[in-house]
Amino acid sequence: MRNLWKSAWLVALGVILLAAGTAMAVLAQEGETETPPVVRQVSDDEVNEVAKDLYCPVCENTPLDVCGTKACADWRELIRTKLAQGETPQDVFNYFARQYGESVLAKPPREGINLVLWLFPIVAVVLGLVFFARYLQGIRAQSAETVGGTGPETAVSQPPPSADDYAARVEQELHKK
Amino acid sequence: MIPDIGYIALIMAFCVSIYAAFAAWYGNRIGKRAWVESGRNATVIVLPLVALSAGMLILSLLNNDFSVEYVWRVSSIDMPTYLKVTALWGGQAGSLLFWNFLMATFAMLVMARKWKQNLGLMPYVIIVISMTQVFFLGISAFIENPFTRLTMIPPDGNGLNPLLRHPGMIIHPPMLYLGFTGFVIPYSFAMAALISKQLDDRWIRNTRRWTLVAWLFLSLGLILGGRWAYDVLGWGGYWAWDPVENASLMPWLAGTAFLHSVMIQEKRDMFKMWNIFLVVLTYCLVILGTFVVRSGVISSVHSFAQSAIGPFFFAFIAIMFVFSAYWMTKRRDLLSSKNQLSSFLSREAAFLYNNFIIIAILAVVFLFTYYPIISELVTGEKGFVGAPVYKQALAPLFAALLLLMGVAPLTMWYRTSIKRLQKAVIWPAVAALAVVVVLYFLGVQLWAAMLGVWIVTFSLLLTGREFWKGTRARMKRGEPVWAAFPNLMARNRRRYGGYWIHLGVLVMAFGIIGSELYQQQTQMHISSGESITLGNYEMVFNGARRYAGPDDLVVTEANVDVKYNGRVVASLAPQSELYTRTGQPMTIPDARSTIAEDFYVILVNWEPTSANEATFRIYLNPLINWVWAGGLIFVFGTLVAAWPDRKQEEVLEARQERVALGVAGD
C-alpha cells in the first residue's frame, strides 16, 4: 500500500512540474522588453514579426503576416509606418484592437474573462488530480475492508501468478500455436 | 431529367430510412423477426438509392448542366473532368449528399456482417443508424437540395474554389467524412447495448475494428489536411489551430481515448460506463464538428461550404445528447463494474492516465475553439484564441502524453512494482540524456527543445525495446530475425500495431519540435540577380514570368537557385496564382526537401516593371519531413492493428458463442 501512495505522489509531482513549466513559460513572456522607439527603416521581417500575432480582420482566421489579400498588404504597410514612427509592437497591437476589436489579437490580453484561458487548463488538471486522488483513496479504503473477507470480488482482482514476466508472456503466446 | 431522377432517389432514400427505423422498432416490439429483417433490408436499400442520387449529380456536373444551381456554383465548362467529378464534395449541398452516401455505405456494411450473432442488438442498431440517416437525408432533401434548379440557365459556371483543386484537397475531405461517418457504427452499437441491456463487451468486440477504421480515416484526413496546408496555403506550416481543424481533432482525441480505455474493459471488465460515455462523446463531437464547419458559427479558413442549416444541426445535437444521456442515466446501475483498480502502477491505471491527459487536451481545445461564442455570451464582445495560446497551454500536456506513451507499455495488468519499472527505465533515461547532451554541444540549447528531445528519445527507446524483446524471445526459439520480427507482429497485431502507431507519433513529435522551435524565416524585396541568405542557404533570384494557366488562371512563376554552403543544390519555381474571375489569389510555394530540413520559398509579389523586382518569403523548416514520415508510420501501424485476422476472429467468435451458451444454460 505504501507503494501505492509513493506512485501517487510521483504522478502528482510530475504534473506539478509540468504546470510549473507552463507557468515559467508564461512568466518568461511577461518579462519581454521592447526596443526603444527610433525613427528608422523597418524591414519586412520586423513587420512580419508583429503581423504574425495579429489576425486578419476581414478574412477568416488568417494570420496577418501570411494573408494574401490586398487589404492585408495595406495593413502590413500600416504596421511598417507605425513602427517607423517609433511605435512599439504593443502600440500597434493596441491600435488594431481598438480599431477592429480584440478578436484580431492572436494572444488575447491576459485580463478579465480572458484569464479563463490561462486558468482553465491549470484548474482542469488540478481538479482532475483531486478527483483521481479521491478515487484512489476510495479504493484504498475498500480494499482495506475486504482484506479479511473472502468475497468473490477479491478473488477476481487477484493478479495472475506469472503475469509479471514479459518473456514468459511472449513464450506463452508462442506456445499457443 | 437527370437531376430529377437524382432528386427522386434522394426523397426515396429519406422515406426508406424512416421506414427502416419504424420497421425495426415495431418488429422488436411485437417480437416479429420478419419486421426487423424488413428494417434491415430497407437500411441496405438506402445505399443504392443515395448512390444513384450522387451518380446523377456527378452526371449533371459532367454534362455542364448549369440549370442545376449546385453545378453552376462549383463547376465550369473548362474544368478538367476529374475535377468535375470531385466537385461533388466541393460545396455544401454536394458534400452533404456525399456524406449521406458514405454513411449509407457504412450502414450497409454493418447490416451485411454478423447479423446472426447480434440479433439482439440489431433492431436498435438499425433504429439509431436510421434516425441519423433520416436527419442527414432530410437536410439534403429539403434544406440543402443539390438538385435545386435555376430559372435562368447561365452559360457557364463559377468553377471550383481554387483552394480545392489541389490533389491533397481532393482526397482530404473524403477521408475526414469517412472518419466522421464511420463513428456512427460504434455509436449505434453502444446505444443498442444500452437500450437492450446487453452490456457485456459484445458491442465492443463488434465495433472495435470499425472504430479503428473510422479512426484511421480521421487520422488520414488530419495528416492529408496538414500536408495540403503546407503545400498550398503558403504559410510555411501545417497546423494552425483553426476551428475547423480542431473540429476534426476533437473527435479524434475522444476516439483515441476510447481505443485505449476499451482495453481495460476487455481485460478487466471495468469502466463500462466510461467507455459508453467516450463513444457518445466522440459521436457528439463529430456532429458538432460537422455543424461548426457547415454553419459558419465560428469563422475559419474552411468556409467553403456554409449555409443556414445551423438551427437544424443544433436541434439534432441537442436531441442526440438528451437521447444518449437519458439511456446512460437509466442504465447506470447495470454499468457499474465489479472490479476495482488494484494499484496505480498498473496497465489499467496507465490507460486511465492516458485518458485523463487526452480528455484534458480535449477540454482545452474545446474551450479555446468555442471561446468566441463563450466570450460573446458572457461579455458581448467576441474573443478569439490564436495559435500561440494553444501551443502554450497544450505543450505540457502533450509532453506528458508522450512520456506516458513510453512508460505505459512497461506496466503489467493488476500491478507492477516500482523496482521493476525503475530497472526498466533507467538505461533508456540515461541514453536519452546522452542524446540531449550531444545535441546541446551541437547547438540545441533551448530548454523546451532539450526537454522535448529527451522525452521523445526516451519513449522511442522504450518502444523500440518492446519490439526487440519480442523478437529476441522468438529468435531464442530458433527463428531467424527476419522471420521473428514479422511473426511477432502477425501474432499480436493489436499490440504491435499500437506500438507502430506510437513510433509514428514519436517521429512526428521530433518533426514538430524541430519545425516549431527552430523555424527560421525572412522576407525581402530583391531584384533579379540579387540573393537572400538564410542559415547556410543562399537563394538567387533569376527572374520571373507570367503566363495564362487553365481556365481563368494567371500564373506568376519565379525562378530561383538555391545554394547550400555556396554550392547550387536546387532550382525552385515558387508561384503566385490569381483566379481572375473571382479575384482569388493563391500562393504555391516550392521547397527543397531533405530529411534534415525544408528550404521553403514563397513568391509574395512580383511586378513586371523594368527593374524586375520581387518579394520573397523564405522559411527554413528543420525536421519537417519527419512529420510526414511519422504520419506514414502511423498509418502503417493502424493498418497492422486493424487488418482483418481470420484466425483470431474465429477464436473470438468461438469464445463468444461459448459465453452465449453458458449464459443460456444458467
JSON list of C-alpha atoms in Angstrom, two decimals, chain B residues 187-301:
[
{"chain": "B", "resi": 187, "resn": "TYR", "atom": "CA", "xyz": [-22.20, 4.90, -31.50]},
{"chain": "B", "resi": 188, "resn": "SER", "atom": "CA", "xyz": [-25.18, 2.91, -32.72]},
{"chain": "B", "resi": 189, "resn": "PHE", "atom": "CA", "xyz": [-23.83, -0.30, -31.18]},
{"chain": "B", "resi": 190, "resn": "ALA", "atom": "CA", "xyz": [-23.17, 1.43, -27.87]},
{"chain": "B", "resi": 191, "resn": "MET", "atom": "CA", "xyz": [-26.69, 2.82, -27.80]},
{"chain": "B", "resi": 192, "resn": "ALA", "atom": "CA", "xyz": [-28.08, -0.57, -28.84]},
{"chain": "B", "resi": 193, "resn": "ALA", "atom": "CA", "xyz": [-26.22, -2.23, -25.98]},
{"chain": "B", "resi": 194, "resn": "LEU", "atom": "CA", "xyz": [-27.55, 0.37, -23.55]},
{"chain": "B", "resi": 195, "resn": "ILE", "atom": "CA", "xyz": [-31.17, 0.15, -24.64]},
{"chain": "B", "resi": 196, "resn": "SER", "atom": "CA", "xyz": [-31.26, -3.63, -24.94]},
{"chain": "B", "resi": 197, "resn": "LYS", "atom": "CA", "xyz": [-29.36, -4.09, -21.64]},
{"chain": "B", "resi": 198, "resn": "GLN", "atom": "CA", "xyz": [-26.84, -6.36, -23.38]},
{"chain": "B", "resi": 199, "resn": "LEU", "atom": "CA", "xyz": [-23.96, -4.65, -21.72]},
{"chain": "B", "resi": 200, "resn": "ASP", "atom": "CA", "xyz": [-21.36, -7.39, -21.90]},
{"chain": "B", "resi": 201, "resn": "ASP", "atom": "CA", "xyz": [-18.45, -6.44, -24.13]},
{"chain": "B", "resi": 202, "resn": "ARG", "atom": "CA", "xyz": [-20.03, -7.89, -27.27]},
{"chain": "B", "resi": 203, "resn": "TRP", "atom": "CA", "xyz": [-20.79, -4.43, -28.61]},
{"chain": "B", "resi": 204, "resn": "ILE", "atom": "CA", "xyz": [-17.16, -3.52, -28.09]},
{"chain": "B", "resi": 205, "resn": "ARG", "atom": "CA", "xyz": [-15.84, -6.59, -29.86]},
{"chain": "B", "resi": 206, "resn": "ASN", "atom": "CA", "xyz": [-18.20, -5.94, -32.74]},
{"chain": "B", "resi": 207, "resn": "THR", "atom": "CA", "xyz": [-17.24, -2.34, -33.15]},
{"chain": "B", "resi": 208, "resn": "ARG", "atom": "CA", "xyz": [-13.55, -2.34, -32.26]},
{"chain": "B", "resi": 209, "resn": "ARG", "atom": "CA", "xyz": [-12.39, -2.78, -35.82]},
{"chain": "B", "resi": 210, "resn": "TRP", "atom": "CA", "xyz": [-14.97, -0.31, -37.12]},
{"chain": "B", "resi": 211, "resn": "THR", "atom": "CA", "xyz": [-13.74, 2.23, -34.61]},
{"chain": "B", "resi": 212, "resn": "LEU", "atom": "CA", "xyz": [-10.17, 1.64, -35.73]},
{"chain": "B", "resi": 213, "resn": "VAL", "atom": "CA", "xyz": [-11.17, 2.06, -39.37]},
{"chain": "B", "resi": 214, "resn": "ALA", "atom": "CA", "xyz": [-13.05, 5.29, -38.67]},
{"chain": "B", "resi": 215, "resn": "TRP", "atom": "CA", "xyz": [-10.15, 6.49, -36.57]},
{"chain": "B", "resi": 216, "resn": "LEU", "atom": "CA", "xyz": [-7.69, 5.61, -39.36]},
{"chain": "B", "resi": 217, "resn": "PHE", "atom": "CA", "xyz": [-9.63, 7.68, -41.87]},
{"chain": "B", "resi": 218, "resn": "LEU", "atom": "CA", "xyz": [-9.87, 10.57, -39.45]},
{"chain": "B", "resi": 219, "resn": "SER", "atom": "CA", "xyz": [-6.10, 10.37, -38.89]},
{"chain": "B", "resi": 220, "resn": "LEU", "atom": "CA", "xyz": [-5.52, 10.24, -42.63]},
{"chain": "B", "resi": 221, "resn": "GLY", "atom": "CA", "xyz": [-7.81, 13.24, -43.08]},
{"chain": "B", "resi": 222, "resn": "LEU", "atom": "CA", "xyz": [-5.88, 15.20, -40.46]},
{"chain": "B", "resi": 223, "resn": "ILE", "atom": "CA", "xyz": [-2.49, 14.28, -41.91]},
{"chain": "B", "resi": 224, "resn": "LEU", "atom": "CA", "xyz": [-3.52, 14.99, -45.50]},
{"chain": "B", "resi": 225, "resn": "GLY", "atom": "CA", "xyz": [-5.08, 18.27, -44.39]},
{"chain": "B", "resi": 226, "resn": "GLY", "atom": "CA", "xyz": [-1.77, 19.25, -42.82]},
{"chain": "B", "resi": 227, "resn": "ARG", "atom": "CA", "xyz": [0.11, 18.29, -45.96]},
{"chain": "B", "resi": 228, "resn": "TRP", "atom": "CA", "xyz": [-2.33, 20.25, -48.10]},
{"chain": "B", "resi": 229, "resn": "ALA", "atom": "CA", "xyz": [-1.95, 23.33, -45.91]},
{"chain": "B", "resi": 230, "resn": "TYR", "atom": "CA", "xyz": [1.82, 23.06, -46.17]},
{"chain": "B", "resi": 231, "resn": "ASP", "atom": "CA", "xyz": [1.78, 22.64, -49.95]},
{"chain": "B", "resi": 232, "resn": "VAL", "atom": "CA", "xyz": [-0.89, 25.13, -50.92]},
{"chain": "B", "resi": 233, "resn": "LEU", "atom": "CA", "xyz": [-1.76, 27.63, -48.22]},
{"chain": "B", "resi": 234, "resn": "GLY", "atom": "CA", "xyz": [1.73, 29.07, -48.29]},
{"chain": "B", "resi": 235, "resn": "TRP", "atom": "CA", "xyz": [2.38, 29.97, -44.70]},
{"chain": "B", "resi": 236, "resn": "GLY", "atom": "CA", "xyz": [5.16, 27.52, -44.00]},
{"chain": "B", "resi": 237, "resn": "GLY", "atom": "CA", "xyz": [3.18, 25.43, -41.52]},
{"chain": "B", "resi": 238, "resn": "TYR", "atom": "CA", "xyz": [0.80, 22.50, -41.40]},
{"chain": "B", "resi": 239, "resn": "TRP", "atom": "CA", "xyz": [-1.43, 23.08, -38.39]},
{"chain": "B", "resi": 240, "resn": "ALA", "atom": "CA", "xyz": [-2.87, 26.45, -37.44]},
{"chain": "B", "resi": 241, "resn": "TRP", "atom": "CA", "xyz": [-5.34, 25.56, -34.66]},
{"chain": "B", "resi": 242, "resn": "ASP", "atom": "CA", "xyz": [-8.06, 26.71, -36.97]},
{"chain": "B", "resi": 243, "resn": "PRO", "atom": "CA", "xyz": [-11.55, 25.99, -35.57]},
{"chain": "B", "resi": 244, "resn": "VAL", "atom": "CA", "xyz": [-12.30, 23.53, -38.33]},
{"chain": "B", "resi": 245, "resn": "GLU", "atom": "CA", "xyz": [-9.05, 21.66, -37.83]},
{"chain": "B", "resi": 246, "resn": "ASN", "atom": "CA", "xyz": [-9.93, 21.50, -34.16]},
{"chain": "B", "resi": 247, "resn": "ALA", "atom": "CA", "xyz": [-13.42, 20.31, -35.01]},
{"chain": "B", "resi": 248, "resn": "SER", "atom": "CA", "xyz": [-11.93, 17.18, -36.54]},
{"chain": "B", "resi": 249, "resn": "LEU", "atom": "CA", "xyz": [-9.14, 16.89, -33.97]},
{"chain": "B", "resi": 250, "resn": "MET", "atom": "CA", "xyz": [-11.61, 16.72, -31.07]},
{"chain": "B", "resi": 251, "resn": "PRO", "atom": "CA", "xyz": [-13.47, 13.57, -32.14]},
{"chain": "B", "resi": 252, "resn": "TRP", "atom": "CA", "xyz": [-10.09, 12.10, -33.00]},
{"chain": "B", "resi": 253, "resn": "LEU", "atom": "CA", "xyz": [-8.92, 12.76, -29.44]},
{"chain": "B", "resi": 254, "resn": "ALA", "atom": "CA", "xyz": [-12.07, 11.28, -27.91]},
{"chain": "B", "resi": 255, "resn": "GLY", "atom": "CA", "xyz": [-11.74, 8.27, -30.23]},
{"chain": "B", "resi": 256, "resn": "THR", "atom": "CA", "xyz": [-8.11, 7.85, -29.20]},
{"chain": "B", "resi": 257, "resn": "ALA", "atom": "CA", "xyz": [-9.11, 7.86, -25.54]},
{"chain": "B", "resi": 258, "resn": "PHE", "atom": "CA", "xyz": [-11.76, 5.25, -26.30]},
{"chain": "B", "resi": 259, "resn": "LEU", "atom": "CA", "xyz": [-9.40, 2.97, -28.21]},
{"chain": "B", "resi": 260, "resn": "HIS", "atom": "CA", "xyz": [-7.18, 2.92, -25.13]},
{"chain": "B", "resi": 261, "resn": "SER", "atom": "CA", "xyz": [-9.73, 2.64, -22.36]},
{"chain": "B", "resi": 262, "resn": "VAL", "atom": "CA", "xyz": [-11.65, -0.07, -24.17]},
{"chain": "B", "resi": 263, "resn": "MET", "atom": "CA", "xyz": [-8.75, -2.39, -23.40]},
{"chain": "B", "resi": 264, "resn": "ILE", "atom": "CA", "xyz": [-9.42, -2.01, -19.68]},
{"chain": "B", "resi": 265, "resn": "GLN", "atom": "CA", "xyz": [-12.97, -3.20, -20.19]},
{"chain": "B", "resi": 266, "resn": "GLU", "atom": "CA", "xyz": [-11.92, -6.16, -22.30]},
{"chain": "B", "resi": 267, "resn": "LYS", "atom": "CA", "xyz": [-9.26, -7.25, -19.86]},
{"chain": "B", "resi": 268, "resn": "ARG", "atom": "CA", "xyz": [-10.69, -6.28, -16.51]},
{"chain": "B", "resi": 269, "resn": "ASP", "atom": "CA", "xyz": [-14.38, -5.63, -17.10]},
{"chain": "B", "resi": 270, "resn": "MET", "atom": "CA", "xyz": [-14.06, -2.12, -15.70]},
{"chain": "B", "resi": 271, "resn": "PHE", "atom": "CA", "xyz": [-15.06, 1.35, -16.85]},
{"chain": "B", "resi": 272, "resn": "LYS", "atom": "CA", "xyz": [-18.08, 0.22, -18.85]},
{"chain": "B", "resi": 273, "resn": "MET", "atom": "CA", "xyz": [-19.88, 3.48, -18.26]},
{"chain": "B", "resi": 274, "resn": "TRP", "atom": "CA", "xyz": [-16.79, 5.47, -19.16]},
{"chain": "B", "resi": 275, "resn": "ASN", "atom": "CA", "xyz": [-16.41, 3.65, -22.48]},
{"chain": "B", "resi": 276, "resn": "ILE", "atom": "CA", "xyz": [-20.01, 4.27, -23.44]},
{"chain": "B", "resi": 277, "resn": "PHE", "atom": "CA", "xyz": [-19.52, 7.89, -22.47]},
{"chain": "B", "resi": 278, "resn": "LEU", "atom": "CA", "xyz": [-16.42, 8.19, -24.68]},
{"chain": "B", "resi": 279, "resn": "VAL", "atom": "CA", "xyz": [-18.25, 6.74, -27.68]},
{"chain": "B", "resi": 280, "resn": "VAL", "atom": "CA", "xyz": [-21.17, 9.10, -27.15]},
{"chain": "B", "resi": 281, "resn": "LEU", "atom": "CA", "xyz": [-18.75, 11.99, -26.70]},
{"chain": "B", "resi": 282, "resn": "THR", "atom": "CA", "xyz": [-16.91, 11.09, -29.90]},
{"chain": "B", "resi": 283, "resn": "TYR", "atom": "CA", "xyz": [-20.10, 10.99, -31.88]},
{"chain": "B", "resi": 284, "resn": "CYS", "atom": "CA", "xyz": [-21.47, 14.20, -30.43]},
{"chain": "B", "resi": 285, "resn": "LEU", "atom": "CA", "xyz": [-18.16, 15.87, -31.31]},
{"chain": "B", "resi": 286, "resn": "VAL", "atom": "CA", "xyz": [-18.44, 14.51, -34.85]},
{"chain": "B", "resi": 287, "resn": "ILE", "atom": "CA", "xyz": [-21.88, 16.04, -35.31]},
{"chain": "B", "resi": 288, "resn": "LEU", "atom": "CA", "xyz": [-20.83, 19.24, -33.57]},
{"chain": "B", "resi": 289, "resn": "GLY", "atom": "CA", "xyz": [-17.75, 19.42, -35.79]},
{"chain": "B", "resi": 290, "resn": "THR", "atom": "CA", "xyz": [-19.85, 18.98, -38.91]},
{"chain": "B", "resi": 291, "resn": "PHE", "atom": "CA", "xyz": [-22.15, 21.68, -37.65]},
{"chain": "B", "resi": 292, "resn": "VAL", "atom": "CA", "xyz": [-19.29, 24.08, -36.99]},
{"chain": "B", "resi": 293, "resn": "VAL", "atom": "CA", "xyz": [-17.76, 23.52, -40.41]},
{"chain": "B", "resi": 294, "resn": "ARG", "atom": "CA", "xyz": [-21.01, 24.00, -42.23]},
{"chain": "B", "resi": 295, "resn": "SER", "atom": "CA", "xyz": [-22.85, 26.67, -40.31]},
{"chain": "B", "resi": 296, "resn": "GLY", "atom": "CA", "xyz": [-20.25, 29.41, -40.20]},
{"chain": "B", "resi": 297, "resn": "VAL", "atom": "CA", "xyz": [-20.89, 29.82, -36.47]},
{"chain": "B", "resi": 298, "resn": "ILE", "atom": "CA", "xyz": [-17.15, 30.13, -35.99]},
{"chain": "B", "resi": 299, "resn": "SER", "atom": "CA", "xyz": [-15.21, 31.72, -38.78]},
{"chain": "B", "resi": 300, "resn": "SER", "atom": "CA", "xyz": [-12.49, 29.67, -40.33]},
{"chain": "B", "resi": 301, "resn": "VAL", "atom": "CA", "xyz": [-10.38, 29.29, -43.45]}
]
